[in-house]
mmCIF file with all atom_site columns, C-alpha atoms in Angstrom:
data_model
loop_
_atom_site.group_PDB
_atom_site.id
_atom_site.type_symbol
_atom_site.label_atom_id
_atom_site.label_alt_id
_atom_site.label_comp_id
_atom_site.label_asym_id
_atom_site.label_entity_id
_atom_site.label_seq_id
_atom_site.pdbx_PDB_ins_code
_atom_site.Cartn_x
_atom_site.Cartn_y
_atom_site.Cartn_z
_atom_site.occupancy
_atom_site.B_iso_or_equiv
_atom_site.pdbx_formal_charge
_atom_site.auth_seq_id
_atom_site.auth_comp_id
_atom_site.auth_asym_id
_atom_site.auth_atom_id
_atom_site.pdbx_PDB_model_num
ATOM 1   C CA . TRP A 1 1   ? 30.795 37.132 110.370 1.00 0.00 ? 244 TRP A CA 1
ATOM 2   C CA . ASN A 1 2   ? 34.018 35.955 109.434 1.00 0.00 ? 245 ASN A CA 1
ATOM 3   C CA . VAL A 1 3   ? 34.755 33.284 112.500 1.00 0.00 ? 246 VAL A CA 1
ATOM 4   C CA . GLY A 1 4   ? 36.375 30.457 110.811 1.00 0.00 ? 247 GLY A CA 1
ATOM 5   C CA . GLY A 1 5   ? 34.823 27.200 110.401 1.00 0.00 ? 248 GLY A CA 1
ATOM 6   C CA . TRP A 1 6   ? 32.092 27.316 107.832 1.00 0.00 ? 249 TRP A CA 1
ATOM 7   C CA . THR A 1 7   ? 32.832 30.982 107.366 1.00 0.00 ? 250 THR A CA 1
ATOM 8   C CA . SER A 1 8   ? 36.529 30.315 106.347 1.00 0.00 ? 251 SER A CA 1
ATOM 9   C CA . LYS A 1 9   ? 36.104 31.086 102.639 1.00 0.00 ? 252 LYS A CA 1
ATOM 10  C CA . SER A 1 10  ? 35.221 34.928 103.568 1.00 0.00 ? 253 SER A CA 1
ATOM 11  C CA . THR A 1 11  ? 37.989 37.581 102.929 1.00 0.00 ? 254 THR A CA 1
ATOM 12  C CA . ILE A 1 12  ? 36.448 40.112 105.081 1.00 0.00 ? 255 ILE A CA 1
ATOM 13  C CA . ASN A 1 13  ? 38.136 41.441 107.886 1.00 0.00 ? 256 ASN A CA 1
ATOM 14  C CA . ASP A 1 14  ? 35.340 41.654 110.274 1.00 0.00 ? 257 ASP A CA 1
ATOM 15  C CA . LEU A 1 15  ? 37.714 42.451 113.475 1.00 0.00 ? 258 LEU A CA 1
ATOM 16  C CA . ASP A 1 16  ? 39.150 45.479 111.417 1.00 0.00 ? 259 ASP A CA 1
ATOM 17  C CA . PHE A 1 17  ? 35.443 46.541 110.515 1.00 0.00 ? 260 PHE A CA 1
ATOM 18  C CA . VAL A 1 18  ? 34.176 46.258 113.986 1.00 0.00 ? 261 VAL A CA 1
ATOM 19  C CA . ASP A 1 19  ? 37.542 48.094 115.370 1.00 0.00 ? 262 ASP A CA 1
ATOM 20  C CA . THR A 1 20  ? 37.056 51.057 112.598 1.00 0.00 ? 263 THR A CA 1
ATOM 21  C CA . VAL A 1 21  ? 33.186 51.283 113.785 1.00 0.00 ? 264 VAL A CA 1
ATOM 22  C CA . ILE A 1 22  ? 34.236 51.640 117.381 1.00 0.00 ? 265 ILE A CA 1
ATOM 23  C CA . SER A 1 23  ? 36.946 54.453 116.318 1.00 0.00 ? 266 SER A CA 1
ATOM 24  C CA . LEU A 1 24  ? 34.320 56.425 114.099 1.00 0.00 ? 267 LEU A CA 1
ATOM 25  C CA . LEU A 1 25  ? 31.780 56.475 117.033 1.00 0.00 ? 268 LEU A CA 1
ATOM 26  C CA . LYS A 1 26  ? 34.263 57.869 119.379 1.00 0.00 ? 269 LYS A CA 1
ATOM 27  C CA . ASP A 1 27  ? 35.276 60.524 116.856 1.00 0.00 ? 270 ASP A CA 1
ATOM 28  C CA . LYS A 1 28  ? 31.708 61.252 115.980 1.00 0.00 ? 271 LYS A CA 1
ATOM 29  C CA . ILE A 1 29  ? 29.617 60.895 119.237 1.00 0.00 ? 272 ILE A CA 1
ATOM 30  C CA . GLN A 1 30  ? 30.694 60.674 122.893 1.00 0.00 ? 273 GLN A CA 1
ATOM 31  C CA . ILE A 1 31  ? 30.600 57.339 124.053 1.00 0.00 ? 274 ILE A CA 1
ATOM 32  C CA . ASP A 1 32  ? 31.903 55.549 127.258 1.00 0.00 ? 275 ASP A CA 1
ATOM 33  C CA . GLU A 1 33  ? 34.772 53.293 125.920 1.00 0.00 ? 276 GLU A CA 1
ATOM 34  C CA . THR A 1 34  ? 34.822 51.374 129.070 1.00 0.00 ? 277 THR A CA 1
ATOM 35  C CA . ARG A 1 35  ? 31.210 49.957 128.591 1.00 0.00 ? 278 ARG A CA 1
ATOM 36  C CA . ILE A 1 36  ? 31.196 48.648 124.841 1.00 0.00 ? 279 ILE A CA 1
ATOM 37  C CA . TYR A 1 37  ? 29.785 45.006 124.846 1.00 0.00 ? 280 TYR A CA 1
ATOM 38  C CA . SER A 1 38  ? 28.791 42.334 122.177 1.00 0.00 ? 281 SER A CA 1
ATOM 39  C CA . SER A 1 39  ? 25.859 40.064 122.324 1.00 0.00 ? 282 SER A CA 1
ATOM 40  C CA . GLY A 1 40  ? 24.709 38.091 119.266 1.00 0.00 ? 283 GLY A CA 1
ATOM 41  C CA . MET A 1 41  ? 22.549 34.969 118.443 1.00 0.00 ? 284 MET A CA 1
ATOM 42  C CA . SER A 1 42  ? 24.073 32.152 116.409 1.00 0.00 ? 285 SER A CA 1
ATOM 43  C CA . ASN A 1 43  ? 26.853 33.345 114.077 1.00 0.00 ? 286 ASN A CA 1
ATOM 44  C CA . GLY A 1 44  ? 26.723 36.730 115.915 1.00 0.00 ? 287 GLY A CA 1
ATOM 45  C CA . GLY A 1 45  ? 27.498 34.683 119.046 1.00 0.00 ? 288 GLY A CA 1
ATOM 46  C CA . TYR A 1 46  ? 30.479 32.988 117.655 1.00 0.00 ? 289 TYR A CA 1
ATOM 47  C CA . MET A 1 47  ? 31.451 36.625 116.530 1.00 0.00 ? 290 MET A CA 1
ATOM 48  C CA . GLY A 1 48  ? 31.127 37.698 120.333 1.00 0.00 ? 291 GLY A CA 1
ATOM 49  C CA . TYR A 1 49  ? 33.771 35.175 121.148 1.00 0.00 ? 292 TYR A CA 1
ATOM 50  C CA . HIS A 1 50  ? 35.994 36.124 118.275 1.00 0.00 ? 293 HIS A CA 1
ATOM 51  C CA . LEU A 1 51  ? 35.908 39.846 119.486 1.00 0.00 ? 294 LEU A CA 1
ATOM 52  C CA . ALA A 1 52  ? 36.650 38.660 123.057 1.00 0.00 ? 295 ALA A CA 1
ATOM 53  C CA . CYS A 1 53  ? 39.681 36.583 121.817 1.00 0.00 ? 296 CYS A CA 1
ATOM 54  C CA . ASN A 1 54  ? 40.996 39.291 119.330 1.00 0.00 ? 297 ASN A CA 1
ATOM 55  C CA . LEU A 1 55  ? 39.617 42.830 120.617 1.00 0.00 ? 298 LEU A CA 1
ATOM 56  C CA . SER A 1 56  ? 39.641 42.199 124.374 1.00 0.00 ? 299 SER A CA 1
ATOM 57  C CA . SER A 1 57  ? 40.837 45.385 125.264 1.00 0.00 ? 300 SER A CA 1
ATOM 58  C CA . LYS A 1 58  ? 37.736 47.156 123.518 1.00 0.00 ? 301 LYS A CA 1
ATOM 59  C CA . PHE A 1 59  ? 34.995 44.681 125.158 1.00 0.00 ? 302 PHE A CA 1
ATOM 60  C CA . ALA A 1 60  ? 33.672 44.825 128.479 1.00 0.00 ? 303 ALA A CA 1
ATOM 61  C CA . ALA A 1 61  ? 31.570 41.674 128.349 1.00 0.00 ? 304 ALA A CA 1
ATOM 62  C CA . ILE A 1 62  ? 30.114 39.425 125.875 1.00 0.00 ? 305 ILE A CA 1
ATOM 63  C CA . ALA A 1 63  ? 26.916 37.474 125.517 1.00 0.00 ? 306 ALA A CA 1
ATOM 64  C CA . SER A 1 64  ? 26.247 34.322 123.054 1.00 0.00 ? 307 SER A CA 1
ATOM 65  C CA . VAL A 1 65  ? 22.639 33.060 122.250 1.00 0.00 ? 308 VAL A CA 1
ATOM 66  C CA . THR A 1 66  ? 22.894 29.745 120.495 1.00 0.00 ? 309 THR A CA 1
ATOM 67  C CA . GLY A 1 67  ? 26.562 30.458 119.645 1.00 0.00 ? 310 GLY A CA 1
ATOM 68  C CA . SER A 1 68  ? 29.737 28.560 120.309 1.00 0.00 ? 311 SER A CA 1
ATOM 69  C CA . MET A 1 69  ? 33.369 28.959 119.273 1.00 0.00 ? 312 MET A CA 1
ATOM 70  C CA . SER A 1 70  ? 34.764 27.758 115.962 1.00 0.00 ? 313 SER A CA 1
ATOM 71  C CA . PHE A 1 71  ? 37.852 25.459 116.238 1.00 0.00 ? 314 PHE A CA 1
ATOM 72  C CA . GLU A 1 72  ? 39.927 28.405 114.686 1.00 0.00 ? 315 GLU A CA 1
ATOM 73  C CA . THR A 1 73  ? 38.730 30.873 117.033 1.00 0.00 ? 316 THR A CA 1
ATOM 74  C CA . TYR A 1 74  ? 39.081 28.860 120.073 1.00 0.00 ? 317 TYR A CA 1
ATOM 75  C CA . ASP A 1 75  ? 42.795 27.424 118.819 1.00 0.00 ? 318 ASP A CA 1
ATOM 76  C CA . GLU A 1 76  ? 43.964 31.203 118.199 1.00 0.00 ? 319 GLU A CA 1
ATOM 77  C CA . CYS A 1 77  ? 42.366 32.838 120.812 1.00 0.00 ? 320 CYS A CA 1
ATOM 78  C CA . ASN A 1 78  ? 44.623 35.276 122.583 1.00 0.00 ? 321 ASN A CA 1
ATOM 79  C CA . ALA A 1 79  ? 42.220 37.293 124.966 1.00 0.00 ? 322 ALA A CA 1
ATOM 80  C CA . ARG A 1 80  ? 44.611 39.846 126.781 1.00 0.00 ? 323 ARG A CA 1
ATOM 81  C CA . LYS A 1 81  ? 42.281 40.224 129.837 1.00 0.00 ? 324 LYS A CA 1
ATOM 82  C CA . PRO A 1 82  ? 39.650 38.510 131.768 1.00 0.00 ? 325 PRO A CA 1
ATOM 83  C CA . THR A 1 83  ? 36.074 39.071 129.996 1.00 0.00 ? 326 THR A CA 1
ATOM 84  C CA . PRO A 1 84  ? 32.983 38.193 131.601 1.00 0.00 ? 327 PRO A CA 1
ATOM 85  C CA . ILE A 1 85  ? 31.090 35.531 129.615 1.00 0.00 ? 328 ILE A CA 1
ATOM 86  C CA . LEU A 1 86  ? 27.230 34.760 129.189 1.00 0.00 ? 329 LEU A CA 1
ATOM 87  C CA . GLN A 1 87  ? 26.205 31.693 127.328 1.00 0.00 ? 330 GLN A CA 1
ATOM 88  C CA . ILE A 1 88  ? 22.529 30.966 126.764 1.00 0.00 ? 331 ILE A CA 1
ATOM 89  C CA . HIS A 1 89  ? 21.775 27.841 124.736 1.00 0.00 ? 332 HIS A CA 1
ATOM 90  C CA . GLY A 1 90  ? 18.911 25.612 124.328 1.00 0.00 ? 333 GLY A CA 1
ATOM 91  C CA . SER A 1 91  ? 19.151 21.821 124.760 1.00 0.00 ? 334 SER A CA 1
ATOM 92  C CA . SER A 1 92  ? 16.978 21.141 121.513 1.00 0.00 ? 335 SER A CA 1
ATOM 93  C CA . ASP A 1 93  ? 19.196 23.319 119.090 1.00 0.00 ? 336 ASP A CA 1
ATOM 94  C CA . THR A 1 94  ? 19.916 21.368 115.945 1.00 0.00 ? 337 THR A CA 1
ATOM 95  C CA . VAL A 1 95  ? 21.521 24.292 114.094 1.00 0.00 ? 338 VAL A CA 1
ATOM 96  C CA . VAL A 1 96  ? 24.451 24.825 116.498 1.00 0.00 ? 339 VAL A CA 1
ATOM 97  C CA . PRO A 1 97  ? 24.286 21.509 118.454 1.00 0.00 ? 340 PRO A CA 1
ATOM 98  C CA . TYR A 1 98  ? 25.210 21.746 122.271 1.00 0.00 ? 341 TYR A CA 1
ATOM 99  C CA . ALA A 1 99  ? 27.624 19.062 121.638 1.00 0.00 ? 342 ALA A CA 1
ATOM 100 C CA . GLY A 1 100 ? 29.663 20.705 118.928 1.00 0.00 ? 343 GLY A CA 1
ATOM 101 C CA . LEU A 1 101 ? 30.329 19.487 115.545 1.00 0.00 ? 344 LEU A CA 1
ATOM 102 C CA . SER A 1 102 ? 33.404 17.852 114.490 1.00 0.00 ? 345 SER A CA 1
ATOM 103 C CA . VAL A 1 103 ? 35.962 20.420 113.072 1.00 0.00 ? 346 VAL A CA 1
ATOM 104 C CA . ILE A 1 104 ? 33.190 23.133 112.932 1.00 0.00 ? 347 ILE A CA 1
ATOM 105 C CA . MET A 1 105 ? 32.459 23.981 116.391 1.00 0.00 ? 348 MET A CA 1
ATOM 106 C CA . LYS A 1 106 ? 33.284 23.307 120.009 1.00 0.00 ? 349 LYS A CA 1
ATOM 107 C CA . PRO A 1 107 ? 31.009 21.983 122.482 1.00 0.00 ? 350 PRO A CA 1
ATOM 108 C CA . VAL A 1 108 ? 29.505 24.622 124.757 1.00 0.00 ? 351 VAL A CA 1
ATOM 109 C CA . MET A 1 109 ? 30.732 23.166 127.772 1.00 0.00 ? 352 MET A CA 1
ATOM 110 C CA . ASP A 1 110 ? 34.375 23.237 126.301 1.00 0.00 ? 353 ASP A CA 1
ATOM 111 C CA . VAL A 1 111 ? 33.857 27.036 125.463 1.00 0.00 ? 354 VAL A CA 1
ATOM 112 C CA . MET A 1 112 ? 32.647 27.743 129.145 1.00 0.00 ? 355 MET A CA 1
ATOM 113 C CA . GLU A 1 113 ? 35.934 25.640 130.348 1.00 0.00 ? 356 GLU A CA 1
ATOM 114 C CA . HIS A 1 114 ? 38.104 27.889 128.058 1.00 0.00 ? 357 HIS A CA 1
ATOM 115 C CA . TRP A 1 115 ? 36.892 31.203 129.512 1.00 0.00 ? 358 TRP A CA 1
ATOM 116 C CA . ARG A 1 116 ? 37.024 29.739 133.021 1.00 0.00 ? 359 ARG A CA 1
ATOM 117 C CA . ILE A 1 117 ? 40.650 29.280 132.437 1.00 0.00 ? 360 ILE A CA 1
ATOM 118 C CA . ASN A 1 118 ? 41.189 32.416 130.580 1.00 0.00 ? 361 ASN A CA 1
ATOM 119 C CA . ASN A 1 119 ? 39.312 34.432 133.563 1.00 0.00 ? 362 ASN A CA 1
ATOM 120 C CA . SER A 1 120 ? 40.948 32.247 136.127 1.00 0.00 ? 363 SER A CA 1
ATOM 121 C CA . CYS A 1 121 ? 37.454 31.430 137.622 1.00 0.00 ? 364 CYS A CA 1
ATOM 122 C CA . ASP A 1 122 ? 36.711 28.672 140.337 1.00 0.00 ? 365 ASP A CA 1
ATOM 123 C CA . ASP A 1 123 ? 35.217 25.556 138.826 1.00 0.00 ? 366 ASP A CA 1
ATOM 124 C CA . PHE A 1 124 ? 31.345 25.907 138.167 1.00 0.00 ? 367 PHE A CA 1
ATOM 125 C CA . ILE A 1 125 ? 28.697 25.650 140.683 1.00 0.00 ? 368 ILE A CA 1
ATOM 126 C CA . HIS A 1 126 ? 25.889 23.756 138.665 1.00 0.00 ? 369 HIS A CA 1
ATOM 127 C CA . ALA A 1 127 ? 22.708 24.899 140.207 1.00 0.00 ? 370 ALA A CA 1
ATOM 128 C CA . VAL A 1 128 ? 20.104 22.396 140.737 1.00 0.00 ? 371 VAL A CA 1
ATOM 129 C CA . PRO A 1 129 ? 18.212 22.332 137.512 1.00 0.00 ? 372 PRO A CA 1
ATOM 130 C CA . GLY A 1 130 ? 14.901 24.462 138.072 1.00 0.00 ? 373 GLY A CA 1
ATOM 131 C CA . ILE A 1 131 ? 12.815 27.470 137.243 1.00 0.00 ? 374 ILE A CA 1
ATOM 132 C CA . ILE A 1 132 ? 14.894 30.623 137.445 1.00 0.00 ? 375 ILE A CA 1
ATOM 133 C CA . PRO A 1 133 ? 12.660 33.042 139.700 1.00 0.00 ? 376 PRO A CA 1
ATOM 134 C CA . GLY A 1 134 ? 10.480 35.224 137.659 1.00 0.00 ? 377 GLY A CA 1
ATOM 135 C CA . THR A 1 135 ? 10.462 32.707 134.764 1.00 0.00 ? 378 THR A CA 1
ATOM 136 C CA . SER A 1 136 ? 8.495  29.537 133.713 1.00 0.00 ? 379 SER A CA 1
ATOM 137 C CA . SER A 1 137 ? 11.124 27.402 131.823 1.00 0.00 ? 380 SER A CA 1
ATOM 138 C CA . TRP A 1 138 ? 13.387 24.555 133.333 1.00 0.00 ? 381 TRP A CA 1
ATOM 139 C CA . THR A 1 139 ? 16.627 25.896 132.996 1.00 0.00 ? 382 THR A CA 1
ATOM 140 C CA . GLU A 1 140 ? 19.883 24.609 134.391 1.00 0.00 ? 383 GLU A CA 1
ATOM 141 C CA . THR A 1 141 ? 22.398 27.391 135.586 1.00 0.00 ? 384 THR A CA 1
ATOM 142 C CA . PHE A 1 142 ? 26.321 26.899 135.273 1.00 0.00 ? 385 PHE A CA 1
ATOM 143 C CA . LEU A 1 143 ? 27.955 29.351 137.414 1.00 0.00 ? 386 LEU A CA 1
ATOM 144 C CA . PHE A 1 144 ? 31.552 30.301 137.184 1.00 0.00 ? 387 PHE A CA 1
ATOM 145 C CA . ASP A 1 145 ? 32.364 32.485 140.283 1.00 0.00 ? 388 ASP A CA 1
ATOM 146 C CA . ASN A 1 146 ? 35.511 34.162 141.687 1.00 0.00 ? 389 ASN A CA 1
ATOM 147 C CA . CYS A 1 147 ? 37.062 34.923 138.278 1.00 0.00 ? 390 CYS A CA 1
ATOM 148 C CA . LEU A 1 148 ? 39.630 37.961 138.028 1.00 0.00 ? 391 LEU A CA 1
ATOM 149 C CA . ASN A 1 149 ? 38.396 41.485 138.655 1.00 0.00 ? 392 ASN A CA 1
ATOM 150 C CA . GLN A 1 150 ? 35.564 40.083 140.625 1.00 0.00 ? 393 GLN A CA 1
ATOM 151 C CA . THR A 1 151 ? 33.812 38.852 137.490 1.00 0.00 ? 394 THR A CA 1
ATOM 152 C CA . GLN A 1 152 ? 31.637 35.902 136.712 1.00 0.00 ? 395 GLN A CA 1
ATOM 153 C CA . ASN A 1 153 ? 30.907 33.640 133.676 1.00 0.00 ? 396 ASN A CA 1
ATOM 154 C CA . ILE A 1 154 ? 27.266 32.015 133.410 1.00 0.00 ? 397 ILE A CA 1
ATOM 155 C CA . HIS A 1 155 ? 25.802 29.450 131.314 1.00 0.00 ? 398 HIS A CA 1
ATOM 156 C CA . LEU A 1 156 ? 21.993 29.327 131.170 1.00 0.00 ? 399 LEU A CA 1
ATOM 157 C CA . TYR A 1 157 ? 20.960 25.780 129.700 1.00 0.00 ? 400 TYR A CA 1
ATOM 158 C CA . VAL A 1 158 ? 17.419 25.987 128.619 1.00 0.00 ? 401 VAL A CA 1
ATOM 159 C CA . GLN A 1 159 ? 15.723 22.689 128.319 1.00 0.00 ? 402 GLN A CA 1
ATOM 160 C CA . GLY A 1 160 ? 13.494 22.270 125.200 1.00 0.00 ? 403 GLY A CA 1
ATOM 161 C CA . ALA A 1 161 ? 14.687 25.407 123.613 1.00 0.00 ? 404 ALA A CA 1
ATOM 162 C CA . GLY A 1 162 ? 15.959 25.007 119.960 1.00 0.00 ? 405 GLY A CA 1
ATOM 163 C CA . HIS A 1 163 ? 17.933 27.617 117.911 1.00 0.00 ? 406 HIS A CA 1
ATOM 164 C CA . ILE A 1 164 ? 15.987 30.618 119.240 1.00 0.00 ? 407 ILE A CA 1
ATOM 165 C CA . TRP A 1 165 ? 16.277 33.958 121.437 1.00 0.00 ? 408 TRP A CA 1
ATOM 166 C CA . PRO A 1 166 ? 14.293 32.813 124.420 1.00 0.00 ? 409 PRO A CA 1
ATOM 167 C CA . GLY A 1 167 ? 11.917 35.784 125.122 1.00 0.00 ? 410 GLY A CA 1
ATOM 168 C CA . SER A 1 168 ? 11.754 37.030 121.616 1.00 0.00 ? 411 SER A CA 1
ATOM 169 C CA . ILE A 1 169 ? 8.026  37.404 120.010 1.00 0.00 ? 412 ILE A CA 1
ATOM 170 C CA . PHE A 1 170 ? 8.979  34.646 117.697 1.00 0.00 ? 413 PHE A CA 1
ATOM 171 C CA . ALA A 1 171 ? 10.026 32.028 120.233 1.00 0.00 ? 414 ALA A CA 1
ATOM 172 C CA . ARG A 1 172 ? 7.951  29.440 121.778 1.00 0.00 ? 415 ARG A CA 1
ATOM 173 C CA . ILE A 1 173 ? 9.859  29.932 125.034 1.00 0.00 ? 416 ILE A CA 1
ATOM 174 C CA . LYS A 1 174 ? 9.311  33.115 126.441 1.00 0.00 ? 417 LYS A CA 1
ATOM 175 C CA . ASP A 1 175 ? 11.623 32.898 129.239 1.00 0.00 ? 418 ASP A CA 1
ATOM 176 C CA . PRO A 1 176 ? 14.273 33.171 130.661 1.00 0.00 ? 419 PRO A CA 1
ATOM 177 C CA . ASN A 1 177 ? 13.865 36.456 128.722 1.00 0.00 ? 420 ASN A CA 1
ATOM 178 C CA . ALA A 1 178 ? 17.535 36.668 126.986 1.00 0.00 ? 421 ALA A CA 1
ATOM 179 C CA . SER A 1 179 ? 17.653 40.412 126.291 1.00 0.00 ? 422 SER A CA 1
ATOM 180 C CA . GLN A 1 180 ? 16.715 41.034 129.935 1.00 0.00 ? 423 GLN A CA 1
ATOM 181 C CA . ILE A 1 181 ? 19.256 38.627 131.406 1.00 0.00 ? 424 ILE A CA 1
ATOM 182 C CA . ILE A 1 182 ? 21.735 39.831 128.973 1.00 0.00 ? 425 ILE A CA 1
ATOM 183 C CA . TRP A 1 183 ? 21.401 43.579 130.021 1.00 0.00 ? 426 TRP A CA 1
ATOM 184 C CA . GLU A 1 184 ? 21.352 42.629 133.775 1.00 0.00 ? 427 GLU A CA 1
ATOM 185 C CA . PHE A 1 185 ? 24.854 40.887 133.008 1.00 0.00 ? 428 PHE A CA 1
ATOM 186 C CA . PHE A 1 186 ? 26.140 43.695 131.006 1.00 0.00 ? 429 PHE A CA 1
ATOM 187 C CA . SER A 1 187 ? 25.288 46.490 133.390 1.00 0.00 ? 430 SER A CA 1
ATOM 188 C CA . LYS A 1 188 ? 27.400 45.107 136.175 1.00 0.00 ? 431 LYS A CA 1
ATOM 189 C CA . TYR A 1 189 ? 30.810 45.708 134.219 1.00 0.00 ? 432 TYR A CA 1
ATOM 190 C CA . ASP A 1 190 ? 32.916 47.755 132.351 1.00 0.00 ? 433 ASP A CA 1
ATOM 191 C CA . ILE A 1 191 ? 36.316 47.286 130.966 1.00 0.00 ? 434 ILE A CA 1
ATOM 192 C CA . ASN A 1 192 ? 37.809 46.886 134.205 1.00 0.00 ? 435 ASN A CA 1
ATOM 193 C CA . GLY A 1 193 ? 35.574 44.166 135.804 1.00 0.00 ? 436 GLY A CA 1
ATOM 194 C CA . VAL A 1 194 ? 32.786 44.899 138.469 1.00 0.00 ? 437 VAL A CA 1
ATOM 195 C CA . ILE A 1 195 ? 31.464 48.453 138.567 1.00 0.00 ? 438 ILE A CA 1
ATOM 196 C CA . GLN A 1 196 ? 32.190 49.814 141.794 1.00 0.00 ? 439 GLN A CA 1
#
């Protein structure tokens, strides 16, 4: 996905591609245009943020697993509405380091602060590090509450997790189950915010 940073030599317009796919789906099959979401891992997570910045009118919420924002996406972000954000990241990720990489990617907490401001959320509530009910992994939860349109931003910082999708059959850490948590997060929102 062309999101700047290490992908900046790409000449592909992925934003136009995604917008075109959405238009084709609308024309070919019946879809609920108010409930379109983006989730992705690594570069796919970066692309989710890129979509939230550039096609915010199309996406109800985004979730990034082991992703961040490139400096280009961060600096040029022009989100036109509050977009609920879920970020899942491991403490031992060496591919997309939590602290970021100079001129390539922003630190994860800088990304969360960007979306706190964009969505007019309260400062985060840092839950006491612990085990999320129903899981077995030590996870810190950062909750950004009281955002516009009754939305939330959530960041799960999974201790000991590397560059993985927690809960996948390939991951050593089986929970929290990223897929389940993402769906529970998405299912609360449509393009206008909390589903009434």
